[in-house]
């Protein structure tokens, strides 16, 4: 894992296929072995300027389960940011209190800015609509575990593809594995043009549509996302697209799907996936959320040099 | 004897081989309205290489590297001649650097570089046609998206 030691984890673009596979392998080992004291004496600063449940709690749980300690905040209202302190000053100061920073911030590029300033590793836990690389690691891990392979899959991305940072990162990563991709969204939430161009430059077969009809039978994986109310400046625009997709067991089976289709969702969901799916073999989103723990244990252990 | 389309200058800089349509943008980069000596701007002049070209001659001014880098983004085929006593003492073609700092603004309104006091930084991922990627938010910009500072 020498490729990860002291490395910032800012964007999925900074990782090659071999590195992605090595972190998936380490997550697998983290599930199977006792690693209670690996990070004893180390301190993680968990800086969440935007709300989070799964990412923040799984990072904090991972650090504690590896014997390390956690400091930080879950919302910026109680910090000096509310007094007008810049992000640059905040991370420069907090660097003195910890060994690693996990940062979520509403501005795109904030994690890169932080990593340029401090000398300890920075992990991007989501920067606006840009990147969320550790979510991508655990999404890949979930696909690999539930499909048995990452190679040559046909993947449908459904929902908010414009602001959905997990979609952008995962599509980029799956391009290493020869995936064919369908992007299904309302016109106002289409995959950004530069993302599609970049995928096509990498020889990915990309298709765009507004509906799953006629596509569903071809998909090995559906990656469903929430339409994110908080990304809309105009509530009228949000109302136009909320609830536009509602996946249910009946609907999918009527449209026709592969028996071994797997449905992922970075969660939280609102109304895009019906509860009737939860008990089916298609649904792997709760398992996906649980996979955050071994994956983030793997990331922390590798970046802090506890795994050689 | 061939007559020059645009008069010669004694000392200063000549920016030649500008794509005609970009000539006024280059003039804007060079802030010519604030020059005190003679400035000559020619558009749609005949060019062997470009068909039609633009040219700008600025008396008494040696253009600096920051201006050259900006011009390269707008007019990648431009050449610069430095003139002393009616003679060309230096001639070079503009070149787009690999990294551009402090001269182009990221076009993403939600980019951290547009909210904090930091110098915008962009990586040049393609030189002709120009394609830039923001160092911070990773958004990719084409020539139509370029916002000069």
Coordinates of C-alpha atoms in Angstrom, one line a residue:
Chain A
X1 CA 0.0 0.0 0.0
X2 CA 3.0 2.3 -0.5
X3 CA 1.0 4.2 -3.1
X4 CA -1.4 5.5 -0.4
X5 CA 1.1 6.4 2.4
X6 CA 0.7 10.1 3.3
X7 CA -1.3 10.6 0.1
X8 CA -4.1 13.1 -0.1
X9 CA -7.3 11.6 -1.3
X10 CA -8.9 14.5 -3.2
X11 CA -10.2 13.2 -6.6
X12 CA -10.8 9.8 -8.2
X13 CA -8.7 11.2 -11.1
X14 CA -5.6 10.9 -9.0
X15 CA -5.9 7.1 -8.8
X16 CA -5.1 4.5 -11.4
X17 CA -6.7 1.1 -11.8
X18 CA -4.1 -0.8 -9.9
X19 CA -4.4 1.6 -6.9
X20 CA -8.2 1.3 -6.9
X21 CA -7.9 -2.5 -6.9
X22 CA -5.4 -2.4 -4.1
X23 CA -7.6 -0.4 -1.8
X24 CA -10.6 -2.7 -2.5
X25 CA -8.3 -5.6 -1.5
X26 CA -7.3 -3.9 1.7
X27 CA -11.0 -3.2 2.6
X28 CA -11.7 -6.9 2.2
X29 CA -8.8 -7.7 4.5
X30 CA -10.1 -5.2 7.0
X31 CA -13.4 -7.1 7.2
X32 CA -11.6 -10.4 7.9
X33 CA -8.9 -9.4 10.4
X34 CA -8.6 -7.8 13.8
X35 CA -7.0 -4.4 13.4
X36 CA -7.9 -2.8 16.8
X37 CA -4.6 -1.0 17.6
X38 CA -3.4 -0.1 14.1
X39 CA -3.8 3.6 14.6
X40 CA -3.3 3.9 18.4
X41 CA -2.2 7.4 19.3
X42 CA -3.3 9.0 16.0
X43 CA -5.8 11.8 15.8
X44 CA -8.3 12.4 13.0
X45 CA -9.8 15.8 12.5
X46 CA -13.3 15.4 11.1
X47 CA -14.3 18.8 9.6
X48 CA -17.8 18.8 8.2
X49 CA -18.9 22.2 6.9
X50 CA -21.9 20.5 5.3
X51 CA -24.3 17.9 6.8
X52 CA -23.4 14.2 6.6
X53 CA -24.5 11.1 8.4
X54 CA -22.9 8.0 6.7
X55 CA -19.6 9.5 5.6
X56 CA -18.9 11.3 8.9
X57 CA -20.0 8.5 11.2
X58 CA -18.3 5.8 9.2
X59 CA -15.0 7.7 9.2
X60 CA -15.2 8.4 12.9
X61 CA -16.2 4.8 13.7
X62 CA -13.4 3.5 11.5
X63 CA -10.8 5.7 13.2
X64 CA -12.0 4.6 16.7
X65 CA -12.1 0.9 15.7
X66 CA -8.5 1.2 14.6
X67 CA -7.6 2.6 18.1
X68 CA -7.3 6.2 17.0
X69 CA -9.0 9.4 18.3
X70 CA -11.4 11.8 16.6
X71 CA -11.8 15.6 17.0
X72 CA -13.9 17.9 14.9
X73 CA -17.3 19.3 14.2
X74 CA -20.5 18.2 12.3
X75 CA -21.6 21.7 11.3
X76 CA -19.7 24.9 10.9
X77 CA -22.0 27.0 13.0
X78 CA -20.1 26.3 16.2
X79 CA -16.7 27.1 14.6
X80 CA -14.6 30.1 13.7
X81 CA -16.0 29.9 10.2
X82 CA -19.2 31.4 11.5
X83 CA -17.0 34.4 12.7
X84 CA -15.7 34.8 9.1
X85 CA -12.5 32.7 9.4
X86 CA -11.3 31.5 6.0
X87 CA -11.0 27.8 5.2
X88 CA -7.2 28.3 4.6
X89 CA -6.7 29.7 8.1
X90 CA -8.9 27.0 9.7
X91 CA -7.0 24.1 8.2
X92 CA -3.7 25.7 8.9
X93 CA -4.5 25.9 12.6
X94 CA -6.2 22.5 12.9
X95 CA -3.2 20.8 11.2
X96 CA -1.4 21.4 14.5
X97 CA -3.9 19.3 16.4
X98 CA -4.1 16.1 14.3
X99 CA -2.4 13.6 12.0
X100 CA -5.0 13.5 9.2
X101 CA -7.9 15.7 8.1
X102 CA -11.3 14.5 6.7
X103 CA -13.0 17.5 5.1
X104 CA -16.5 18.1 3.7
X105 CA -17.2 21.6 2.3
X106 CA -19.8 23.1 0.1
X107 CA -17.3 24.8 -2.2
X108 CA -15.9 22.8 -5.1
X109 CA -12.1 22.5 -4.9
X110 CA -12.0 23.1 -1.1
X111 CA -10.2 19.8 -0.4
X112 CA -7.6 20.6 -3.0
X113 CA -7.0 24.0 -1.5
X114 CA -6.7 22.4 2.0
X115 CA -4.2 19.8 0.7
X116 CA -2.1 22.6 -0.9
X117 CA -1.9 24.4 2.5
X118 CA -1.2 21.6 5.1
X119 CA 1.5 19.0 5.3
X120 CA -0.6 16.2 6.7
X121 CA -2.9 14.1 4.5
X122 CA -6.3 15.5 3.5
X123 CA -9.2 13.3 2.6
X124 CA -12.0 14.8 0.6
X125 CA -15.4 13.7 2.1
X126 CA -17.3 15.7 -0.6
X127 CA -16.6 19.2 -2.1
X128 CA -19.8 20.7 -3.4
X129 CA -21.0 18.9 -6.6
X130 CA -17.4 17.9 -7.5
X131 CA -15.9 14.8 -6.0
X132 CA -16.4 12.3 -3.2
X133 CA -13.7 9.7 -3.9
X134 CA -14.0 7.6 -0.8
X135 CA -17.7 7.0 -1.6
X136 CA -16.5 5.8 -5.0
X137 CA -14.1 3.4 -3.4
X138 CA -16.9 1.9 -1.3
X139 CA -19.3 1.9 -4.3
X140 CA -16.7 -0.1 -6.3
X141 CA -16.2 -2.4 -3.4
X142 CA -20.0 -3.0 -3.2
X143 CA -20.2 -3.7 -6.9
X144 CA -17.3 -6.1 -6.8
X145 CA -18.7 -8.0 -3.8
X146 CA -22.2 -8.3 -5.1
X147 CA -21.5 -8.8 -8.8
X148 CA -18.3 -10.8 -8.4
X149 CA -16.4 -8.5 -10.8
X150 CA -16.0 -4.9 -11.9
X151 CA -15.1 -5.8 -15.5
X152 CA -17.3 -5.1 -18.4
X153 CA -20.5 -4.2 -16.6
X154 CA -23.5 -2.3 -18.0
X155 CA -24.4 0.4 -15.5
X156 CA -27.3 2.8 -15.4
X157 CA -27.0 6.0 -13.5
X158 CA -30.4 7.4 -12.5
X159 CA -31.6 10.7 -11.0
X160 CA -29.6 13.8 -10.3
X161 CA -26.6 13.4 -12.6
X162 CA -25.8 17.1 -12.8
X163 CA -25.1 17.8 -9.1
X164 CA -24.5 14.2 -8.0
X165 CA -20.8 14.1 -7.2
X166 CA -20.9 10.4 -6.5
X167 CA -22.1 9.8 -10.0
X168 CA -19.2 11.8 -11.6
X169 CA -16.6 10.0 -9.5
X170 CA -18.0 6.5 -10.0
X171 CA -18.4 6.9 -13.8
X172 CA -14.8 8.0 -14.0
X173 CA -13.6 5.0 -12.0
X174 CA -15.8 2.5 -13.9
X175 CA -14.2 3.7 -17.1
X176 CA -11.1 1.8 -16.0
X177 CA -13.1 -1.4 -16.1
X178 CA -14.7 -1.2 -19.5
X179 CA -18.2 -0.4 -18.3
X180 CA -20.9 0.7 -20.7
X181 CA -22.9 3.5 -19.2
X182 CA -26.5 4.8 -19.4
X183 CA -27.2 8.2 -17.9
X184 CA -30.9 8.5 -17.1
X185 CA -32.2 11.9 -15.9
X186 CA -34.6 14.7 -16.5
X187 CA -33.2 17.2 -19.1
X188 CA -32.4 19.8 -16.4
X189 CA -30.2 17.3 -14.4
X190 CA -28.2 15.7 -17.2
X191 CA -24.7 14.5 -16.7
X192 CA -22.4 17.6 -17.3
X193 CA -21.1 17.9 -20.8
X194 CA -17.5 17.9 -19.8
X195 CA -18.0 14.6 -17.9
X196 CA -19.5 12.9 -20.9
X197 CA -16.8 14.3 -23.2
X198 CA -14.1 13.1 -20.8
X199 CA -15.7 9.6 -20.7
X200 CA -16.0 9.4 -24.5
X201 CA -12.3 10.5 -24.8
X202 CA -11.6 7.4 -22.6
X203 CA -13.5 5.3 -25.1
X204 CA -16.5 4.6 -22.8
X205 CA -19.8 3.8 -24.5
X206 CA -22.1 6.5 -23.1
X207 CA -25.9 6.8 -23.7
X208 CA -28.3 9.4 -22.4
X209 CA -32.0 9.1 -21.9
X210 CA -34.9 10.4 -19.8
X211 CA -36.4 7.0 -19.0
X212 CA -35.4 3.4 -18.0
X213 CA -37.9 2.0 -20.6
X214 CA -36.1 -0.1 -23.2
X215 CA -32.8 0.0 -21.2
X216 CA -33.7 -1.8 -18.0
X217 CA -33.2 -5.3 -19.4
X218 CA -29.6 -4.5 -20.3
X219 CA -28.4 -3.3 -16.9
X220 CA -26.2 -5.2 -14.5
X221 CA -26.2 -2.3 -12.0
X222 CA -28.5 0.7 -11.3
X223 CA -26.9 3.5 -9.4
X224 CA -29.8 5.6 -8.2
X225 CA -29.4 9.0 -6.7
X226 CA -31.5 11.5 -4.8
X227 CA -32.6 14.7 -6.4
X228 CA -30.8 17.1 -4.1
X229 CA -33.1 19.9 -2.9
X230 CA -30.2 21.7 -1.3
X231 CA -28.4 22.2 -4.7
X232 CA -31.3 24.1 -6.3
X233 CA -31.2 27.9 -5.9
X234 CA -34.8 28.1 -7.2
X235 CA -37.4 26.0 -5.3
X236 CA -39.7 26.1 -8.4
X237 CA -37.0 24.3 -10.4
X238 CA -36.8 21.6 -7.7
X239 CA -40.5 21.1 -7.6
X240 CA -40.5 20.5 -11.4
X241 CA -38.2 17.4 -11.0
X242 CA -38.9 16.0 -7.5
X243 CA -40.4 12.6 -7.6
X244 CA -39.7 12.2 -11.3
X245 CA -38.3 8.6 -10.8
X246 CA -39.9 6.2 -8.3
X247 CA -38.4 2.7 -8.5
X248 CA -40.5 -0.1 -7.1
X249 CA -40.3 -3.9 -7.3
X250 CA -43.4 -4.1 -9.4
X251 CA -42.3 -1.4 -11.8
X252 CA -38.9 -2.9 -12.4
X253 CA -40.3 -6.4 -12.9
X254 CA -42.9 -5.1 -15.3
X255 CA -40.3 -3.3 -17.4
X256 CA -38.1 -6.4 -17.4
X257 CA -34.7 -6.6 -15.6
X258 CA -31.9 -9.1 -15.3
X259 CA -32.4 -11.5 -12.4
X260 CA -29.1 -10.6 -10.9
X261 CA -29.5 -6.8 -11.2
X262 CA -28.1 -4.9 -8.3
X263 CA -29.4 -1.5 -7.2
X264 CA -27.0 0.9 -5.3
X265 CA -27.8 4.3 -3.8
X266 CA -25.4 6.5 -1.8
X267 CA -28.3 7.4 0.5
X268 CA -30.2 9.2 1.9
X269 CA -33.2 8.4 -0.3
X270 CA -36.4 10.5 -0.4
X271 CA -39.0 8.9 -2.7
X272 CA -36.9 7.6 -5.6
X273 CA -36.8 4.0 -4.3
X274 CA -39.9 2.3 -2.8
X275 CA -39.6 0.3 0.4
X276 CA -40.8 -2.7 -1.6
X277 CA -37.3 -3.0 -3.0
X278 CA -35.6 -3.3 0.4
X279 CA -36.2 -7.0 0.9
X280 CA -35.3 -8.0 -2.7
X281 CA -32.0 -9.4 -3.9
X282 CA -31.7 -6.4 -6.1
X283 CA -31.2 -4.0 -3.2
X284 CA -27.7 -3.7 -2.0
X285 CA -27.8 -0.1 -0.7
X286 CA -27.9 -0.9 3.0
X287 CA -24.9 -3.3 2.5
X288 CA -23.3 -0.4 0.5
X289 CA -23.7 1.9 3.5
X290 CA -22.2 -0.7 5.8
X291 CA -19.2 -1.2 3.5
X292 CA -18.3 2.4 4.3
X293 CA -16.7 1.1 7.5
X294 CA -14.2 -1.5 6.2
X295 CA -13.4 0.8 3.3
X296 CA -12.7 3.8 5.5
X297 CA -10.7 1.7 7.9
X298 CA -8.6 0.6 4.9
X299 CA -8.2 4.2 3.7
X300 CA -7.1 5.6 7.1
X301 CA -4.7 2.7 7.8
X302 CA -3.1 2.9 4.3
X303 CA -2.8 6.7 4.3
X304 CA -1.4 6.8 7.8
X305 CA 1.2 4.2 6.9
X306 CA -0.1 1.5 9.3
X307 CA -0.3 -1.0 6.4
X308 CA 2.9 -1.5 4.5
Chain B
X1 CA 9.0 49.3 -53.1
X2 CA 6.3 47.6 -51.1
X3 CA 4.3 50.0 -49.0
X4 CA 3.6 48.9 -45.4
X5 CA -0.1 48.5 -44.5
X6 CA 0.7 49.8 -41.0
X7 CA 3.5 52.3 -40.3
X8 CA 6.7 51.2 -38.6
X9 CA 7.5 52.2 -35.1
X10 CA 10.9 53.3 -33.7
X11 CA 10.8 51.5 -30.4
X12 CA 8.3 49.2 -28.8
X13 CA 6.4 45.9 -29.4
X14 CA 4.7 44.5 -32.5
X15 CA 2.2 41.7 -32.0
X16 CA 1.7 40.1 -35.4
X17 CA -0.2 37.1 -36.8
X18 CA -3.2 37.6 -34.6
X19 CA -6.3 35.9 -35.8
X20 CA -8.3 38.9 -37.1
X21 CA -11.3 38.2 -35.0
X22 CA -9.2 38.2 -31.8
X23 CA -7.3 41.5 -32.5
X24 CA -9.5 43.7 -30.3
X25 CA -9.4 41.2 -27.5
X26 CA -5.6 41.3 -27.6
X27 CA -5.7 45.1 -27.7
X28 CA -7.8 44.8 -24.5
X29 CA -5.3 42.6 -22.8
X30 CA -2.6 45.1 -23.6
X31 CA -4.7 47.9 -22.2
X32 CA -3.9 50.1 -25.2
X33 CA -6.3 52.9 -24.3
X34 CA -3.9 53.9 -21.4
X35 CA -0.8 54.1 -23.6
X36 CA 0.7 57.5 -24.2
X37 CA 2.8 56.8 -27.3
X38 CA 1.6 55.8 -30.7
X39 CA -0.5 52.6 -31.0
X40 CA -1.5 51.2 -34.3
X41 CA -4.1 48.5 -34.7
X42 CA -4.7 46.7 -38.0
X43 CA -7.4 44.2 -38.7
X44 CA -8.1 42.1 -41.8
X45 CA -4.6 42.6 -43.2
X46 CA -3.4 40.1 -45.8
X47 CA -1.4 37.1 -44.4
X48 CA 0.3 34.3 -46.2
X49 CA -0.4 31.9 -43.3
X50 CA -3.7 33.0 -41.8
X51 CA -5.4 34.5 -44.9
X52 CA -6.4 37.5 -42.9
X53 CA -4.6 38.7 -39.8
X54 CA -4.5 41.4 -37.1
X55 CA -1.5 43.4 -36.0
X56 CA -0.9 45.7 -33.0
X57 CA 2.1 48.1 -32.7
X58 CA 2.7 49.8 -29.4
X59 CA 5.3 52.5 -29.3
X60 CA 7.6 52.7 -26.3
X61 CA 6.4 49.5 -24.6
X62 CA 8.0 46.1 -24.1
X63 CA 5.3 43.7 -23.3
X64 CA 5.8 41.5 -20.3
X65 CA 5.5 37.7 -19.8
X66 CA 2.1 37.9 -18.1
X67 CA 0.7 39.7 -21.2
X68 CA 2.4 37.2 -23.5
X69 CA 0.7 34.3 -21.6
X70 CA -2.7 36.0 -21.9
X71 CA -2.3 36.6 -25.6
X72 CA -1.3 33.0 -26.1
X73 CA -4.7 31.9 -24.8
X74 CA -6.6 34.2 -27.2
X75 CA -4.3 34.2 -30.2
X76 CA -2.1 31.0 -30.1
X77 CA -0.5 31.8 -33.5
X78 CA 0.6 35.3 -32.6
X79 CA 4.3 36.4 -32.8
X80 CA 5.9 39.1 -30.8
X81 CA 8.6 41.4 -32.2
X82 CA 10.6 43.8 -29.9
X83 CA 11.7 46.8 -31.8
X84 CA 14.7 49.1 -31.1
X85 CA 15.6 52.0 -33.4
X86 CA 13.4 50.5 -36.2
X87 CA 15.2 47.1 -36.0
X88 CA 13.7 43.8 -34.7
X89 CA 16.0 42.9 -31.7
X90 CA 13.9 40.0 -30.5
X91 CA 11.2 37.8 -32.2
X92 CA 9.3 34.9 -30.7
X93 CA 6.0 33.1 -31.1
X94 CA 3.7 33.2 -28.1
X95 CA 3.4 29.8 -26.2
X96 CA 0.8 28.5 -23.9
X97 CA 2.5 27.5 -20.6
X98 CA 1.6 24.2 -18.9
X99 CA 0.1 25.9 -15.9
X100 CA -1.6 29.3 -15.9
X101 CA -1.7 31.2 -12.6
X102 CA -3.4 34.5 -11.9
X103 CA -4.5 35.4 -15.4
X104 CA -7.7 33.3 -15.9
X105 CA -10.6 33.0 -13.6
X106 CA -12.4 29.6 -13.1
X107 CA -15.8 29.8 -14.8
X108 CA -17.5 27.7 -12.0
X109 CA -19.2 30.1 -9.7
X110 CA -19.1 27.5 -6.9
X111 CA -15.3 27.0 -7.2
X112 CA -13.4 27.8 -4.0
X113 CA -11.0 30.0 -6.1
X114 CA -14.0 32.4 -6.7
X115 CA -14.8 32.6 -2.9
X116 CA -11.4 32.8 -1.2
X117 CA -8.4 35.1 -1.6
X118 CA -6.3 32.6 -3.6
X119 CA -4.6 32.9 -7.0
X120 CA -6.6 31.0 -9.7
X121 CA -4.6 28.1 -11.1
X122 CA -5.4 26.2 -14.2
X123 CA -3.7 23.2 -15.9
X124 CA -3.4 23.3 -19.7
X125 CA -4.6 19.9 -20.8
X126 CA -4.7 20.9 -24.5
X127 CA -2.9 23.8 -26.2
X128 CA -4.6 24.1 -29.6
X129 CA -7.6 24.2 -29.3
X130 CA -7.1 25.4 -25.8
X131 CA -8.5 23.3 -23.0
X132 CA -7.9 24.2 -19.3
X133 CA -8.7 22.4 -16.1
X134 CA -9.1 24.2 -12.8
X135 CA -6.6 23.0 -10.3
X136 CA -9.2 23.3 -7.5
X137 CA -12.6 22.2 -8.8
X138 CA -11.4 20.2 -11.8
X139 CA -13.9 21.8 -14.2
X140 CA -12.7 21.8 -17.8
X141 CA -12.9 25.0 -19.8
X142 CA -12.7 25.6 -23.6
X143 CA -11.7 28.9 -25.3
X144 CA -15.3 30.2 -25.1
X145 CA -15.3 29.8 -21.3
X146 CA -12.1 31.7 -20.7
X147 CA -12.5 34.7 -18.3
X148 CA -9.3 36.7 -18.2
X149 CA -8.6 38.6 -15.0

